[in-house]
PDB file of C-alpha atoms and ligand atoms in Angstrom:
ATOM      1  CA  MET M   1     -12.436  57.519 -14.903  1.00 83.00           C
ATOM      2  CA  PRO M   2     -10.781  55.737 -12.039  1.00 92.00           C
ATOM      3  CA  PHE M   3     -10.251  52.097 -12.413  1.00 94.00           C
ATOM      4  CA  ALA M   4     -12.810  49.749 -10.778  1.00 95.00           C
ATOM      5  CA  TYR M   5     -11.158  48.994  -7.695  1.00 96.00           C
ATOM      6  CA  TYR M   6     -11.314  52.695  -6.798  1.00 97.00           C
ATOM      7  CA  ALA M   7     -14.945  52.606  -5.675  1.00 96.00           C
ATOM      8  CA  ARG M   8     -13.739  49.668  -3.004  1.00 97.00           C
ATOM      9  CA  LEU M   9     -11.406  51.918  -1.305  1.00 97.00           C
ATOM     10  CA  SER M  10     -11.936  54.066   1.904  1.00 98.00           C
ATOM     11  CA  ALA M  11     -12.367  57.792   1.459  1.00 97.00           C
ATOM     12  CA  PRO M  12      -8.967  58.463   2.707  1.00 97.00           C
ATOM     13  CA  ARG M  13      -7.114  56.174   0.021  1.00 98.00           C
ATOM     14  CA  GLN M  14      -9.597  57.277  -2.945  1.00 98.00           C
ATOM     15  CA  ARG M  15      -8.111  60.735  -1.863  1.00 98.00           C
ATOM     16  CA  ILE M  16      -4.500  59.010  -2.121  1.00 98.00           C
ATOM     17  CA  TYR M  17      -5.697  57.605  -5.399  1.00 98.00           C
ATOM     18  CA  ARG M  18      -6.753  60.924  -6.758  1.00 98.00           C
ATOM     19  CA  GLN M  19      -3.660  62.430  -6.248  1.00 98.00           C
ATOM     20  CA  SER M  20      -1.889  59.534  -7.733  1.00 98.00           C
ATOM     21  CA  ASP M  21      -3.935  59.963 -11.046  1.00 98.00           C
ATOM     22  CA  ALA M  22      -3.687  63.758 -11.176  1.00 98.00           C
ATOM     23  CA  ILE M  23       0.238  63.471 -11.772  1.00 97.00           C
ATOM     24  CA  GLN M  24       0.334  62.707 -15.321  1.00 95.00           C
ATOM     25  CA  SER M  25       4.029  62.776 -16.656  1.00 94.00           C
ATOM     26  CA  LEU M  26       7.502  62.412 -15.387  1.00 96.00           C
ATOM     27  CA  ASP M  27      10.336  64.147 -16.962  1.00 95.00           C
ATOM     28  CA  LEU M  28      14.040  62.685 -16.859  1.00 96.00           C
ATOM     29  CA  PRO M  29      15.695  64.823 -14.026  1.00 96.00           C
ATOM     30  CA  GLY M  30      17.789  67.370 -15.797  1.00 92.00           C
ATOM     31  CA  GLY M  31      21.433  67.018 -16.308  1.00 91.00           C
ATOM     32  CA  VAL M  32      21.476  63.050 -16.150  1.00 95.00           C
ATOM     33  CA  ALA M  33      22.959  61.324 -18.602  1.00 93.00           C
ATOM     34  CA  THR M  34      21.020  57.839 -19.382  1.00 96.00           C
ATOM     35  CA  ALA M  35      21.796  56.612 -23.023  1.00 96.00           C
ATOM     36  CA  ALA M  36      24.476  54.573 -22.207  1.00 96.00           C
ATOM     37  CA  GLN M  37      22.980  52.496 -19.566  1.00 97.00           C
ATOM     38  CA  VAL M  38      20.116  51.738 -21.260  1.00 97.00           C
ATOM     39  CA  VAL M  39      22.324  50.723 -24.389  1.00 96.00           C
ATOM     40  CA  GLN M  40      24.258  48.295 -22.207  1.00 97.00           C
ATOM     41  CA  ILE M  41      20.758  46.881 -20.533  1.00 97.00           C
ATOM     42  CA  ARG M  42      19.767  46.411 -24.234  1.00 96.00           C
ATOM     43  CA  ALA M  43      23.040  44.619 -24.857  1.00 95.00           C
ATOM     44  CA  GLY M  44      23.209  42.911 -21.892  1.00 95.00           C
ATOM     45  CA  LEU M  45      19.814  41.049 -22.369  1.00 93.00           C
ATOM     46  CA  GLY M  46      20.654  40.261 -26.076  1.00 92.00           C
ATOM     47  CA  ARG M  47      23.704  38.219 -24.467  1.00 93.00           C
ATOM     48  CA  GLU M  48      21.457  36.918 -21.805  1.00 91.00           C
ATOM     49  CA  ASP M  49      24.357  38.212 -19.396  1.00 94.00           C
ATOM     50  CA  ARG M  50      22.455  38.784 -16.000  1.00 95.00           C
ATOM     51  CA  ALA M  51      25.458  40.243 -14.244  1.00 96.00           C
ATOM     52  CA  ALA M  52      25.651  43.077 -17.076  1.00 97.00           C
ATOM     53  CA  VAL M  53      22.005  43.668 -16.947  1.00 97.00           C
ATOM     54  CA  GLN M  54      21.716  44.246 -13.370  1.00 97.00           C
ATOM     55  CA  SER M  55      24.862  46.334 -13.015  1.00 98.00           C
ATOM     56  CA  ALA M  56      23.541  48.658 -16.066  1.00 98.00           C
ATOM     57  CA  SER M  57      20.118  48.507 -14.300  1.00 98.00           C
ATOM     58  CA  GLN M  58      21.654  49.655 -11.129  1.00 98.00           C
ATOM     59  CA  VAL M  59      23.715  52.402 -12.481  1.00 98.00           C
ATOM     60  CA  LEU M  60      20.707  53.554 -14.651  1.00 98.00           C
ATOM     61  CA  VAL M  61      18.712  53.508 -11.204  1.00 98.00           C
ATOM     62  CA  ASP M  62      21.402  55.119  -9.221  1.00 98.00           C
ATOM     63  CA  ALA M  63      21.432  58.050 -12.095  1.00 98.00           C
ATOM     64  CA  LEU M  64      17.839  58.246 -11.977  1.00 98.00           C
ATOM     65  CA  VAL M  65      17.271  58.154  -8.127  1.00 98.00           C
ATOM     66  CA  ALA M  66      20.055  61.018  -7.739  1.00 97.00           C
ATOM     67  CA  GLY M  67      18.605  63.195 -10.353  1.00 97.00           C
ATOM     68  CA  TYR M  68      15.106  63.226  -8.778  1.00 98.00           C
ATOM     69  CA  ARG M  69      16.825  63.607  -5.243  1.00 97.00           C
ATOM     70  CA  VAL M  70      15.561  60.450  -3.412  1.00 97.00           C
ATOM     71  CA  PRO M  71      16.599  57.451  -1.484  1.00 96.00           C
ATOM     72  CA  LYS M  72      19.117  54.892  -3.036  1.00 96.00           C
ATOM     73  CA  ILE M  73      17.479  51.655  -4.334  1.00 97.00           C
ATOM     74  CA  ARG M  74      19.319  48.256  -4.428  1.00 97.00           C
ATOM     75  CA  VAL M  75      18.580  46.715  -7.971  1.00 98.00           C
ATOM     76  CA  ARG M  76      18.442  42.916  -8.600  1.00 96.00           C
ATOM     77  CA  VAL M  77      18.050  41.249 -11.533  1.00 96.00           C
ATOM     78  CA  LEU M  78      17.212  37.511 -11.256  1.00 92.00           C
ATOM     79  CA  ALA M  79      17.222  34.584 -13.844  1.00 85.00           C
ATOM     80  CA  LYS M  80      14.010  33.283 -13.796  1.00 79.00           C
ATOM     81  CA  ARG M  81      10.728  34.160 -11.987  1.00 75.00           C
ATOM     82  CA  PRO M  82       9.374  31.709  -9.677  1.00 72.00           C
ATOM     83  CA  ALA M  83       6.740  29.588 -11.227  1.00 69.00           C
ATOM     84  CA  ASP M  84       4.378  29.803  -7.945  1.00 62.00           C
ATOM     85  CA  ASP M  85       4.476  33.906  -8.296  1.00 58.00           C
ATOM     86  CA  GLY M  86       1.069  34.882  -9.759  1.00 59.00           C
ATOM     87  CA  GLY M  87       0.547  37.799 -11.890  1.00 58.00           C
ATOM     88  CA  GLU M  88       1.846  38.813 -15.085  1.00 54.00           C
ATOM     89  CA  LEU M  89       4.321  41.756 -14.116  1.00 59.00           C
ATOM     90  CA  HIS M  90       8.007  40.765 -14.106  1.00 78.00           C
ATOM     91  CA  GLY M  91       9.137  42.820 -11.229  1.00 89.00           C
ATOM     92  CA  LEU M  92       8.728  43.280  -7.622  1.00 92.00           C
ATOM     93  CA  TYR M  93       9.170  46.668  -5.144  1.00 95.00           C
ATOM     94  CA  GLU M  94       9.862  46.556  -1.676  1.00 95.00           C
ATOM     95  CA  PRO M  95      10.054  49.856   0.127  1.00 92.00           C
ATOM     96  CA  ASP M  96      12.393  50.662   2.801  1.00 89.00           C
ATOM     97  CA  ASP M  97      12.307  48.779   6.136  1.00 84.00           C
ATOM     98  CA  ASP M  98      14.310  49.788   9.133  1.00 83.00           C
ATOM     99  CA  GLY M  99      16.950  51.315   7.531  1.00 84.00           C
ATOM    100  CA  THR M 100      17.416  48.644   4.884  1.00 90.00           C
ATOM    101  CA  PRO M 101      16.997  50.714   1.521  1.00 92.00           C
ATOM    102  CA  ALA M 102      14.459  49.958  -0.890  1.00 96.00           C
ATOM    103  CA  ARG M 103      14.882  46.977  -3.280  1.00 97.00           C
ATOM    104  CA  ILE M 104      13.672  46.171  -6.837  1.00 97.00           C
ATOM    105  CA  THR M 105      13.809  42.769  -8.412  1.00 95.00           C
ATOM    106  CA  VAL M 106      13.579  42.210 -11.738  1.00 94.00           C
ATOM    107  CA  TRP M 107      13.438  38.934 -13.342  1.00 90.00           C
ATOM    108  CA  MET M 108      15.073  38.233 -16.862  1.00 86.00           C
ATOM    109  CA  ARG M 109      13.061  35.223 -17.727  1.00 81.00           C
ATOM    110  CA  THR M 110       9.135  34.500 -17.406  1.00 70.00           C
ATOM    111  CA  ALA M 111       8.184  31.310 -15.250  1.00 67.00           C
ATOM    112  CA  THR M 112       6.267  29.637 -18.145  1.00 67.00           C
ATOM    113  CA  ARG M 113       7.977  30.818 -21.404  1.00 64.00           C
ATOM    114  CA  ARG M 114      11.923  30.252 -20.832  1.00 67.00           C
ATOM    115  CA  ASP M 115      12.729  33.264 -23.123  1.00 73.00           C
ATOM    116  CA  VAL M 116      14.641  36.234 -22.084  1.00 77.00           C
ATOM    117  CA  VAL M 117      12.115  39.099 -21.623  1.00 82.00           C
ATOM    118  CA  ALA M 118      11.979  41.439 -24.617  1.00 88.00           C
ATOM    119  CA  PHE M 119      14.076  44.767 -24.002  1.00 93.00           C
ATOM    120  CA  LYS M 120      11.371  47.087 -23.628  1.00 93.00           C
ATOM    121  CA  THR M 121       9.030  44.748 -21.162  1.00 91.00           C
ATOM    122  CA  PHE M 122      12.289  44.858 -19.138  1.00 94.00           C
ATOM    123  CA  LEU M 123      12.698  48.577 -19.302  1.00 96.00           C
ATOM    124  CA  ARG M 124       9.196  49.327 -18.714  1.00 95.00           C
ATOM    125  CA  THR M 125       9.180  46.803 -15.722  1.00 94.00           C
ATOM    126  CA  LEU M 126      12.436  48.510 -13.950  1.00 97.00           C
ATOM    127  CA  ILE M 127      10.820  51.750 -14.270  1.00 98.00           C
ATOM    128  CA  HIS M 128       7.436  50.289 -13.171  1.00 96.00           C
ATOM    129  CA  GLU M 129       8.875  49.333 -10.007  1.00 97.00           C
ATOM    130  CA  LEU M 130      11.183  52.960  -9.778  1.00 98.00           C
ATOM    131  CA  CYS M 131       7.725  54.761 -10.338  1.00 98.00           C
ATOM    132  CA  HIS M 132       6.401  52.676  -6.812  1.00 97.00           C
ATOM    133  CA  HIS M 133       9.371  54.465  -5.353  1.00 97.00           C
ATOM    134  CA  LEU M 134       8.766  57.989  -6.457  1.00 98.00           C
ATOM    135  CA  ASP M 135       5.391  57.687  -5.448  1.00 98.00           C
ATOM    136  CA  TYR M 136       6.604  57.611  -1.793  1.00 97.00           C
ATOM    137  CA  GLU M 137       9.696  59.221  -2.042  1.00 96.00           C
ATOM    138  CA  LEU M 138       9.211  62.165  -4.439  1.00 97.00           C
ATOM    139  CA  TYR M 139       5.361  62.852  -4.255  1.00 98.00           C
ATOM    140  CA  ARG M 140       5.426  61.414  -0.498  1.00 97.00           C
ATOM    141  CA  LEU M 141       2.183  59.745  -0.895  1.00 97.00           C
ATOM    142  CA  PRO M 142       1.337  57.557   2.064  1.00 96.00           C
ATOM    143  CA  GLU M 143       0.375  54.588  -0.548  1.00 96.00           C
ATOM    144  CA  THR M 144       1.582  53.690  -4.214  1.00 97.00           C
ATOM    145  CA  PHE M 145      -1.732  52.846  -6.381  1.00 97.00           C
ATOM    146  CA  HIS M 146      -1.560  51.622 -10.178  1.00 96.00           C
ATOM    147  CA  THR M 147      -3.647  54.441 -11.709  1.00 98.00           C
ATOM    148  CA  GLU M 148      -4.002  55.922 -15.110  1.00 97.00           C
ATOM    149  CA  GLY M 149      -1.596  58.549 -13.856  1.00 98.00           C
ATOM    150  CA  PHE M 150       0.626  56.300 -12.727  1.00 98.00           C
ATOM    151  CA  TYR M 151       1.093  54.246 -15.774  1.00 97.00           C
ATOM    152  CA  LYS M 152       1.265  57.749 -17.887  1.00 98.00           C
ATOM    153  CA  ARG M 153       4.248  58.561 -15.774  1.00 98.00           C
ATOM    154  CA  GLU M 154       5.905  55.055 -16.393  1.00 97.00           C
ATOM    155  CA  SER M 155       5.162  55.568 -19.965  1.00 97.00           C
ATOM    156  CA  SER M 156       6.674  58.964 -20.274  1.00 97.00           C
ATOM    157  CA  LEU M 157       9.937  57.960 -18.335  1.00 98.00           C
ATOM    158  CA  VAL M 158      10.434  54.909 -20.437  1.00 98.00           C
ATOM    159  CA  ASN M 159       9.797  56.963 -23.658  1.00 97.00           C
ATOM    160  CA  ALA M 160      11.858  59.620 -22.278  1.00 97.00           C
ATOM    161  CA  LEU M 161      14.979  57.083 -21.990  1.00 97.00           C
ATOM    162  CA  LEU M 162      14.084  55.553 -25.436  1.00 96.00           C
ATOM    163  CA  ARG M 163      14.366  59.057 -26.903  1.00 96.00           C
ATOM    164  CA  GLU M 164      17.614  59.553 -25.190  1.00 95.00           C
ATOM    165  CA  GLU M 165      19.203  56.145 -26.236  1.00 93.00           C
ATOM    166  CA  SER M 166      18.114  56.611 -29.873  1.00 93.00           C
ATOM    167  CA  ALA M 167      19.521  60.436 -29.886  1.00 91.00           C
ATOM    168  CA  ALA M 168      22.882  59.138 -28.641  1.00 87.00           C
ATOM    169  CA  ALA M 169      22.962  56.588 -31.292  1.00 81.00           C
ATOM    170  CA  GLU M 170      22.729  58.711 -34.373  1.00 74.00           C
ATOM    171  CA  PRO M 171      25.683  59.737 -36.418  1.00 68.00           C
ATOM    172  CA  GLN M 172      27.861  62.638 -35.480  1.00 60.00           C
ATOM    173  CA  GLY M 173      26.668  64.532 -38.253  1.00 54.00           C
ATOM    174  CA  ARG M 174      23.010  64.865 -37.454  1.00 54.00           C
ATOM    175  CA  LEU M 175      24.204  66.737 -34.286  1.00 53.00           C
ATOM    176  CA  LEU M 176      25.789  69.444 -36.085  1.00 51.00           C
TER     177      LEU M 176
HETATM  178 ZN1   ZN K   1       3.293  47.638  -9.644  1.00 67.00          ZN
END
């Protein structure tokens, strides 16, 4: 069952929607180590250290885009989301434009509540925006839609990153 807005799309856009919806999962690229960066994002958010969160997020996204063999993305982590910016998401994806690389902006704090966003919310937002990039650059879709398939890809990649992080945290003995 597509989301309600599907009915209002033109036939060509419905075709893109269905292509997006059909891709149900997204694995980590082979041979890419991500645990250390995820640990650093979690720790940086805990310390409210914007610069540390930004650099760890950039290193994580660099590793993922290299693994998927897609163009680079600049990652920007800002302190607080602007108050007049509607919607419930905490991030923004801007595709590449005339040689300027694509950019992801993620906010550390919501506009209304001044709390630092929870680690999993932050990671999910970062990966959500990366998934928009992958729609264009990996799947070669002319448009990026929020479909059920899109959210499943987002979830499967977030879960894979969290599994890598907890596997790395296990005591050495467990690995023998
Ligand atoms: Zn989105």
